Coordinates of C-alpha atoms and ligand atoms in Angstrom, one line a residue:
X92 CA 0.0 0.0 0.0
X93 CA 2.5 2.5 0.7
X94 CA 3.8 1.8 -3.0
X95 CA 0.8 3.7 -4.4
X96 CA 2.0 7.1 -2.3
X97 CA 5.9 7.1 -3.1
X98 CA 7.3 9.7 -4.6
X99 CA 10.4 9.7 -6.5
X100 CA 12.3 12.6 -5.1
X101 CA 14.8 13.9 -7.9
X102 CA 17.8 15.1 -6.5
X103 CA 19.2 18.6 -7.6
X104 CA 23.2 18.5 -8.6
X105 CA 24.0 21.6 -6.9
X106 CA 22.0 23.0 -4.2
X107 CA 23.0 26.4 -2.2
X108 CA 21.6 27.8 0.2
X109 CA 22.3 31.3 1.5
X110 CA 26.3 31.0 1.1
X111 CA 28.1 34.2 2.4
X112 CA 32.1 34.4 2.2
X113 CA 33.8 37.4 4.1
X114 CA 37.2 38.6 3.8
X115 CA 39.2 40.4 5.9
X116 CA 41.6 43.0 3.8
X117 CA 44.0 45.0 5.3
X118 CA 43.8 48.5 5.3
X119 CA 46.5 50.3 3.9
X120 CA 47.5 54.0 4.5
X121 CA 48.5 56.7 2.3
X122 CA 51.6 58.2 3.9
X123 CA 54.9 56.8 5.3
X124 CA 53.8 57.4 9.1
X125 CA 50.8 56.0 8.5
X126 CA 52.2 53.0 7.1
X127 CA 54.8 52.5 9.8
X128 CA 51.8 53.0 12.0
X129 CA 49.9 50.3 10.7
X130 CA 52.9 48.1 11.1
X131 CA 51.6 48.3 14.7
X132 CA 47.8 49.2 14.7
X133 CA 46.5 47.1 11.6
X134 CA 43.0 48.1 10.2
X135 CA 41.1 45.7 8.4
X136 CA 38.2 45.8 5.8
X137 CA 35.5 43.4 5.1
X138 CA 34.8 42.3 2.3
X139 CA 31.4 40.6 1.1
X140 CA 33.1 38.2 -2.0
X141 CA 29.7 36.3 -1.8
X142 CA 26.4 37.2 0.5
X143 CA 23.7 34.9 0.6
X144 CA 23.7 33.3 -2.9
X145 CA 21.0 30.5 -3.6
X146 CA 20.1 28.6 -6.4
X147 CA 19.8 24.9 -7.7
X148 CA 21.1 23.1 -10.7
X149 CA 19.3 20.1 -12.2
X150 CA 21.5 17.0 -13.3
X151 CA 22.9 17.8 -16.5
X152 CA 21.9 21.2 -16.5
X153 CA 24.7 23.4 -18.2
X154 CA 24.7 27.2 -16.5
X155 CA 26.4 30.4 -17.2
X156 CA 27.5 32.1 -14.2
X157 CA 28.0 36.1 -14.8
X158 CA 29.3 38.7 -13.4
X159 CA 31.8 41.8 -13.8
X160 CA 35.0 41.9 -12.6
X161 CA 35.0 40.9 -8.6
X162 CA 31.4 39.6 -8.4
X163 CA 31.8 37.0 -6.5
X164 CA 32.8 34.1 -9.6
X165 CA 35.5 32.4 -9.1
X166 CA 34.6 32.2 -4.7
X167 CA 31.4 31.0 -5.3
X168 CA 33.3 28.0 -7.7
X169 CA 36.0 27.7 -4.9
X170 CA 33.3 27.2 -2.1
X171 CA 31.7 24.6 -4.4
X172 CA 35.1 22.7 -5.1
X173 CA 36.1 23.0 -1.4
X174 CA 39.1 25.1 -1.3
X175 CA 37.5 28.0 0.8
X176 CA 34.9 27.2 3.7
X177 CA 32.2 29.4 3.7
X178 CA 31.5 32.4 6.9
X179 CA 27.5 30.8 6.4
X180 CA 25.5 28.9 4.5
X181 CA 25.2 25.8 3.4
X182 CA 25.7 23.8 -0.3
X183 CA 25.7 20.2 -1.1
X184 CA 27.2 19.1 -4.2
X185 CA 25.7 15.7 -5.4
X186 CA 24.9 15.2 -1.6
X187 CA 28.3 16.0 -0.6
X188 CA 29.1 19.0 1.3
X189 CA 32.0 20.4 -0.7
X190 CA 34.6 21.9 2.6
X191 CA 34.1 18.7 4.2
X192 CA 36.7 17.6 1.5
X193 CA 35.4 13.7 1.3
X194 CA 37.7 11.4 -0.7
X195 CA 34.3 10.3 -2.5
X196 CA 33.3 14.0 -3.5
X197 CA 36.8 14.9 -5.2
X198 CA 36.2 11.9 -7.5
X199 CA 33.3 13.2 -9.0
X200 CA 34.1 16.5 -9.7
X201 CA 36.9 19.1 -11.5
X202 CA 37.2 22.8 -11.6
X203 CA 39.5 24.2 -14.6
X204 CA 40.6 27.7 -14.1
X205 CA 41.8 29.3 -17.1
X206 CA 44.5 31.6 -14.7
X207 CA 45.6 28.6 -13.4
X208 CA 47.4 25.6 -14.5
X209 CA 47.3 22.1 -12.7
X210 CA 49.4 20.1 -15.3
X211 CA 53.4 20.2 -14.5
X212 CA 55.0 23.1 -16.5
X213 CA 58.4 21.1 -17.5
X214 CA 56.5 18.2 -18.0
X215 CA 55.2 16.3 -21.0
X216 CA 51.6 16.4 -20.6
X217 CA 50.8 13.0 -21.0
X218 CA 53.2 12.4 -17.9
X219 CA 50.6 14.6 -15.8
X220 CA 48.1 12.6 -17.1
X221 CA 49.6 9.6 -15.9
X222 CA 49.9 11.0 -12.3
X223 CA 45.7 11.8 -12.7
X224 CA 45.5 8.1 -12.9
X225 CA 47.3 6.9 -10.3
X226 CA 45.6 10.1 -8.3
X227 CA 42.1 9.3 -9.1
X228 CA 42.8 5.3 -9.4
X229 CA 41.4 5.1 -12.9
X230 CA 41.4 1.6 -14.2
X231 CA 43.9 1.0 -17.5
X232 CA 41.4 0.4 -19.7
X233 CA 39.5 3.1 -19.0
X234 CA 42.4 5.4 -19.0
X235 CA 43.6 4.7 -22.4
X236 CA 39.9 4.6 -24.1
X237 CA 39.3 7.9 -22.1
X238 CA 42.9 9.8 -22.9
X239 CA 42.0 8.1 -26.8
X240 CA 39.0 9.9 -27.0
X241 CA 39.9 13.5 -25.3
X242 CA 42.7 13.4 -27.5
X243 CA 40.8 12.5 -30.7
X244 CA 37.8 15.2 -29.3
X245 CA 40.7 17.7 -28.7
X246 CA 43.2 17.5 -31.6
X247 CA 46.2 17.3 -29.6
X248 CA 47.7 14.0 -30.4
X249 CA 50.6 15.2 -31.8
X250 CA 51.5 17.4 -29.2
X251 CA 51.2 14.8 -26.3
X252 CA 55.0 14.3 -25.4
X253 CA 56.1 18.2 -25.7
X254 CA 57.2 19.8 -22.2
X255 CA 53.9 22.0 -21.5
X256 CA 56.1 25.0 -21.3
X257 CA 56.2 25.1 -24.9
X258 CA 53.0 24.8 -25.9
X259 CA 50.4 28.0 -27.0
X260 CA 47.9 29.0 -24.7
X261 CA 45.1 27.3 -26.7
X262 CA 46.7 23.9 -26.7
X263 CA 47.3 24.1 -22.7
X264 CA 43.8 24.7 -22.3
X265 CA 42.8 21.6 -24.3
X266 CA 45.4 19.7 -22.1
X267 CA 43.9 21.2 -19.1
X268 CA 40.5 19.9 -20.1
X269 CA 41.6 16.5 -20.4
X270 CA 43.3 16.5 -17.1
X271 CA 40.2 17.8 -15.7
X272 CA 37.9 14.7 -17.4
X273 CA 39.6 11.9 -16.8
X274 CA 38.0 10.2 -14.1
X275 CA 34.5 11.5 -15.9
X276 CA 33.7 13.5 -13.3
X277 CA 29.5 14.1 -13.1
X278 CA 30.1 18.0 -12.4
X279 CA 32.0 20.4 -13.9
X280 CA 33.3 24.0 -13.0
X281 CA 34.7 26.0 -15.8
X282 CA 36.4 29.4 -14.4
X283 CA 36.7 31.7 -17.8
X284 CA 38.2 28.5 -19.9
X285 CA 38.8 30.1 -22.8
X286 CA 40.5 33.3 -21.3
X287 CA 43.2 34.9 -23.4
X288 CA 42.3 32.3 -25.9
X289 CA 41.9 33.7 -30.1
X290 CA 38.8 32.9 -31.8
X291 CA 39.5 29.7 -33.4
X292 CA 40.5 28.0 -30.2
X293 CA 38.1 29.7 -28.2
X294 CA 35.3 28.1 -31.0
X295 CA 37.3 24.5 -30.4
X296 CA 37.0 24.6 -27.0
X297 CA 33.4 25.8 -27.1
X298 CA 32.3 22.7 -29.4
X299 CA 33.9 20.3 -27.4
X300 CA 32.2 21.6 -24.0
X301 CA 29.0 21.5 -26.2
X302 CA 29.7 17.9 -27.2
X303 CA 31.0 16.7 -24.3
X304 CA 28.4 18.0 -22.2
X305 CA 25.5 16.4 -24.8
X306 CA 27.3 13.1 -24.8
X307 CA 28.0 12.7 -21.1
X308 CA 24.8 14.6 -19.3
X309 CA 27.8 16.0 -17.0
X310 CA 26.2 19.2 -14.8
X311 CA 28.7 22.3 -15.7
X312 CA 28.6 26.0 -14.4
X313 CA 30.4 28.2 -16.3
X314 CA 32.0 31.8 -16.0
X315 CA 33.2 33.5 -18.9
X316 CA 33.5 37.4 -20.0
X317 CA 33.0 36.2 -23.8
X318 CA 29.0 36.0 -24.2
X319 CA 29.7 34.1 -27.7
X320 CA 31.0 30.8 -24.9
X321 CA 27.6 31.5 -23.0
X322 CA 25.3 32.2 -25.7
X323 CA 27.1 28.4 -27.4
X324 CA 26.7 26.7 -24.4
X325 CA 23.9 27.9 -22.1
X326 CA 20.1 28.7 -22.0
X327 CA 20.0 29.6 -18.1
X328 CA 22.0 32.3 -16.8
X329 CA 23.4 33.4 -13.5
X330 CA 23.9 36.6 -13.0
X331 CA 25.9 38.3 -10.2
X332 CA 26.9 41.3 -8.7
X333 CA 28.7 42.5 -5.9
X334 CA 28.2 38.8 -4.2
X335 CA 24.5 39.0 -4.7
X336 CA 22.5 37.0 -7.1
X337 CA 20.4 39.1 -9.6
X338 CA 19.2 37.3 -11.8
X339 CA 18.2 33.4 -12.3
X340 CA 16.7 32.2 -15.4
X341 CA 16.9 31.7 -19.3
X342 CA 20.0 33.8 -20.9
X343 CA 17.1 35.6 -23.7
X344 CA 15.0 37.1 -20.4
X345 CA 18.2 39.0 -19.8
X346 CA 18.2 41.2 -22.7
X347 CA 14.0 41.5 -22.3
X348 CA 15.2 42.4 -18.2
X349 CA 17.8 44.5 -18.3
X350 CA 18.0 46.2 -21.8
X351 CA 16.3 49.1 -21.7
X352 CA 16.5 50.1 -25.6
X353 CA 15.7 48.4 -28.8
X354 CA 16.7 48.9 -32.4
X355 CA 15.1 50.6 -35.1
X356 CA 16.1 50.1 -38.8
X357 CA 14.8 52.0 -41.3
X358 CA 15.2 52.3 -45.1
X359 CA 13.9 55.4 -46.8
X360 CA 12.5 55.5 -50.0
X361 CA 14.3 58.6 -51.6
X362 CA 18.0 57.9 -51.4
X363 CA 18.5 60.1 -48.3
X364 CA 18.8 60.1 -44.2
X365 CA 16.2 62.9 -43.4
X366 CA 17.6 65.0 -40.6
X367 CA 16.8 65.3 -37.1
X368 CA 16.5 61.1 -36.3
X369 CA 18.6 62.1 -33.3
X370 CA 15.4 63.0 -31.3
X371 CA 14.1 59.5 -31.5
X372 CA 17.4 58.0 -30.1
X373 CA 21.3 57.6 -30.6
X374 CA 22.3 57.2 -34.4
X375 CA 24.3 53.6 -34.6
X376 CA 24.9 53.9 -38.5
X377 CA 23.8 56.3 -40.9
X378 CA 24.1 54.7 -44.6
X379 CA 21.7 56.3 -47.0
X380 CA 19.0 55.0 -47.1
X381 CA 19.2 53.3 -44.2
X382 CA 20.0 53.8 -40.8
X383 CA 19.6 52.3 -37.8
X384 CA 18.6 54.6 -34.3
X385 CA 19.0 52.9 -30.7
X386 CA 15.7 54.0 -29.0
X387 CA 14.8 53.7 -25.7
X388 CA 12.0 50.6 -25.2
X389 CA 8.5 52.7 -24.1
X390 CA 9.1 54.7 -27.0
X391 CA 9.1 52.7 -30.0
X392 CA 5.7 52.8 -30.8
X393 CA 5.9 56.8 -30.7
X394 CA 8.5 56.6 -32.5
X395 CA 8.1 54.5 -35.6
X396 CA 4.5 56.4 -36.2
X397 CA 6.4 59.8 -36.0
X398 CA 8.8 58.8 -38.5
X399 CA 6.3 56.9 -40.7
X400 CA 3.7 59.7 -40.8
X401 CA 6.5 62.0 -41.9
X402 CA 8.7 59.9 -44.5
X403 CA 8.2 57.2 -46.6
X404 CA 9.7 54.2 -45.7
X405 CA 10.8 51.0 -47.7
X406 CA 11.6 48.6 -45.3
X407 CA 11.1 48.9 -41.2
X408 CA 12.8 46.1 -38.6
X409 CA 12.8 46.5 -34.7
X410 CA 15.4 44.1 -32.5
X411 CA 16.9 43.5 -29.2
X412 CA 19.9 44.7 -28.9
X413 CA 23.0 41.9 -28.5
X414 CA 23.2 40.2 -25.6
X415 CA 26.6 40.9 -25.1
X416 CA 26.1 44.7 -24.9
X417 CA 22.9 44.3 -22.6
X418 CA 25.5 42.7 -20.0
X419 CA 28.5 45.4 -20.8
X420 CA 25.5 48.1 -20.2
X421 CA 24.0 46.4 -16.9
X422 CA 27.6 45.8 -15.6
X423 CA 29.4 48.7 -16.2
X424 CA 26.9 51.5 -15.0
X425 CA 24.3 52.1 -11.8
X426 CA 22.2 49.6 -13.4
X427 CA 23.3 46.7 -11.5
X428 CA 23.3 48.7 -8.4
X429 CA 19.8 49.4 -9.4
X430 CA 19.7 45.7 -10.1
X431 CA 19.7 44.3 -6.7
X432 CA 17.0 46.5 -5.2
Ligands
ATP680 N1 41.7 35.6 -0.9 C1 41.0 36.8 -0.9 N2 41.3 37.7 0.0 C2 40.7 38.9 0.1 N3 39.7 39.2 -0.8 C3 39.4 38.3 -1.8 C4 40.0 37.1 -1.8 N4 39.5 36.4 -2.9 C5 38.5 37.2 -3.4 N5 38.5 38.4 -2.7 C6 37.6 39.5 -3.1 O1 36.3 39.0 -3.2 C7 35.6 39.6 -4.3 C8 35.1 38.6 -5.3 O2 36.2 38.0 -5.9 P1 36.1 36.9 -7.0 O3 37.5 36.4 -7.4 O4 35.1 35.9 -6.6 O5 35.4 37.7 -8.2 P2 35.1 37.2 -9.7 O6 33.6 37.4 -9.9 O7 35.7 35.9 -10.0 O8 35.9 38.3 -10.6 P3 36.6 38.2 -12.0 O9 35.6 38.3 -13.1 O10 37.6 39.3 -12.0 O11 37.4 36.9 -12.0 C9 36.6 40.7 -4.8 O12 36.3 41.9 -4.3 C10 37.9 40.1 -4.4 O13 38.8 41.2 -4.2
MG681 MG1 37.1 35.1 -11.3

């Protein structure tokens, strides 16, 4: 009988729960007395690096993490890979609680930093790779199959046996990667992988997250400053701010949230630009006939009936504006401030 009532309860991947991080940053002094002073008397700051994030991630779920520069990122991905303890809060990682540092938990997940290097410098990378196995106890078998088909995935067969000192920042990152997948970990943090990176192997490394990710189901959060990785790889977006989450949901409802203009692109029908489009909004491109104005959202409608009962127009298109300047826009300004409230 009690079959009838059982519920399968799904388990989240990630699941945080009002995680705050402090640090205490000490205060320096203008001045040489003052600095001899505080040799003695030292003044601290504290600083809010994370303050009460929440939010869950499904199994397999693959979400951007954003931010501007000192957000909270890369602490919130260190809490969650164990290498800081949080000041409060509370955050289980496929049931494990990540500072508690269990043996079992390290197997089953990887954080790759693109500042930071984990494969030895003078060192072949395959030798590292080797060390991963012993490390993580990974079967032979499985081993060679796995290295096999990173390599294959990652194109860097060739350069397998080459010190890792000598290879471009693009092919470290790939090498990186496959240290970080060995022993197919089930969740993944990716800190800005494909920082510093040109396009090409930025697009490389993007397809092969997107593929790996597809094939294996794997959970992944991912930072990044390049909204081309996001908009490749995610459809829900985090978005934080001074340690504060604010926003959580699909990547599109940011531009509808935070953008606060569209674009209107016109084509007149004599050969000309009339003068005076600046009242409508800021002129992105002026090429007879056609020009394209940035106009503030709550007065499109206005606008495009002022324009058309004055000229005659060809052809009329109104869009979002890229995603990529929506963030620059929200990050750089008041806006987030405005944000949080
Ligand atoms: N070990 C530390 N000691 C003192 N302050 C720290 C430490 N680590 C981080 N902070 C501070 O916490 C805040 C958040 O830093 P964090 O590295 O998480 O930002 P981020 O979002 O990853 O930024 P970025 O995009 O530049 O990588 C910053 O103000 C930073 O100066
Ligand atoms: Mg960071």
């Amino acid at each position: 009988m009690f079959g009838d009532c059982t519920t399968i309860l799904e388990m989240a991947a990630i699941e945080v729960r009002e995680l705050c991080r402090t640090y205490q940053v000490f205060r320096k002094r203008e001045g040489v007395w003052a600095s001899v002073r505080g040799l003695f008397h030292r003044e601290y700051d504290v600083v809010s690096a994370v303050r009460n994030v929440s939010f869950t991630i499904d199994e397999g779920e693959m979400v951007a993490f954003l931010g501007p520069n000192g957000a909270g990122k890369t602490t919130t991905l260190k809490l969650l890979s164990g290498l800081v303890v949080p000041t409060s809060g509370t955050a289980h990682v496929l049931g494990h609680v990540p500072w508690k540092r269990e043996d079992a938990y390290r197997r089953r997940f990887s954080l790759v930093t693109g500042q930071k290097e984990q494969l030895w410098w003078d060192l072949p990378a395959q030798e590292s790779f080797r060390l991963h196995k012993e490390i993580y106890r990974i079967p032979a078998d499985d081993y060679r199959r796995r290295l096999d088909e990173l390599t294959d995935l990652l194109e860097v067969g060739r350069l397998m046996s080459q010190p890792v000192r000598e290879l471009s920042l693009g092919e470290r990152m790939r090498m990186e990667l496959i240290a970080a997948l060995l022993h197919r970990p089930d969740v993944l943090f990716l800190d800005e992988p494909t920082i510093g990176l040109d396009v090409v192997s930025q697009r490389r490394v993007q397809e092969f997250l997107r593929h790996y990710q597809r094939e294996q189901r794997i959970t992944v959060i991912l930072t990044s400053h390049y909204m081309k990785d996001v908009e490749a790889l995610c459809d829900r977006a985090i978005v934080i701010n001074k340690g504060i989450v604010i926003h959580d949901g699909p990547l599109a409802a940011i531009i509808d949230r935070f953008s606060r203009h569209k674009i209107i692109e016109l084509q007149f029908s004599d050969n000309v630009v009339p003068q005076g489009l600046e009242r409508f909004g800021r002129i992105l491109e002026s090429r007879p006939p056609k020009v394209k104005i940035q106009v503030e959202k709550q007065r499109v409608s206005e606008s495009l009936s002022s324009i058309l009962s004055q000229h005659s127009i060809d052809d009329i298109s109104v869009s979002e504006r890229p995603l990529e300047e929506v963030i620059a826009e929200l990050f750089s300004s008041d806006d987030a401030a405005r944000a949080e409230k």
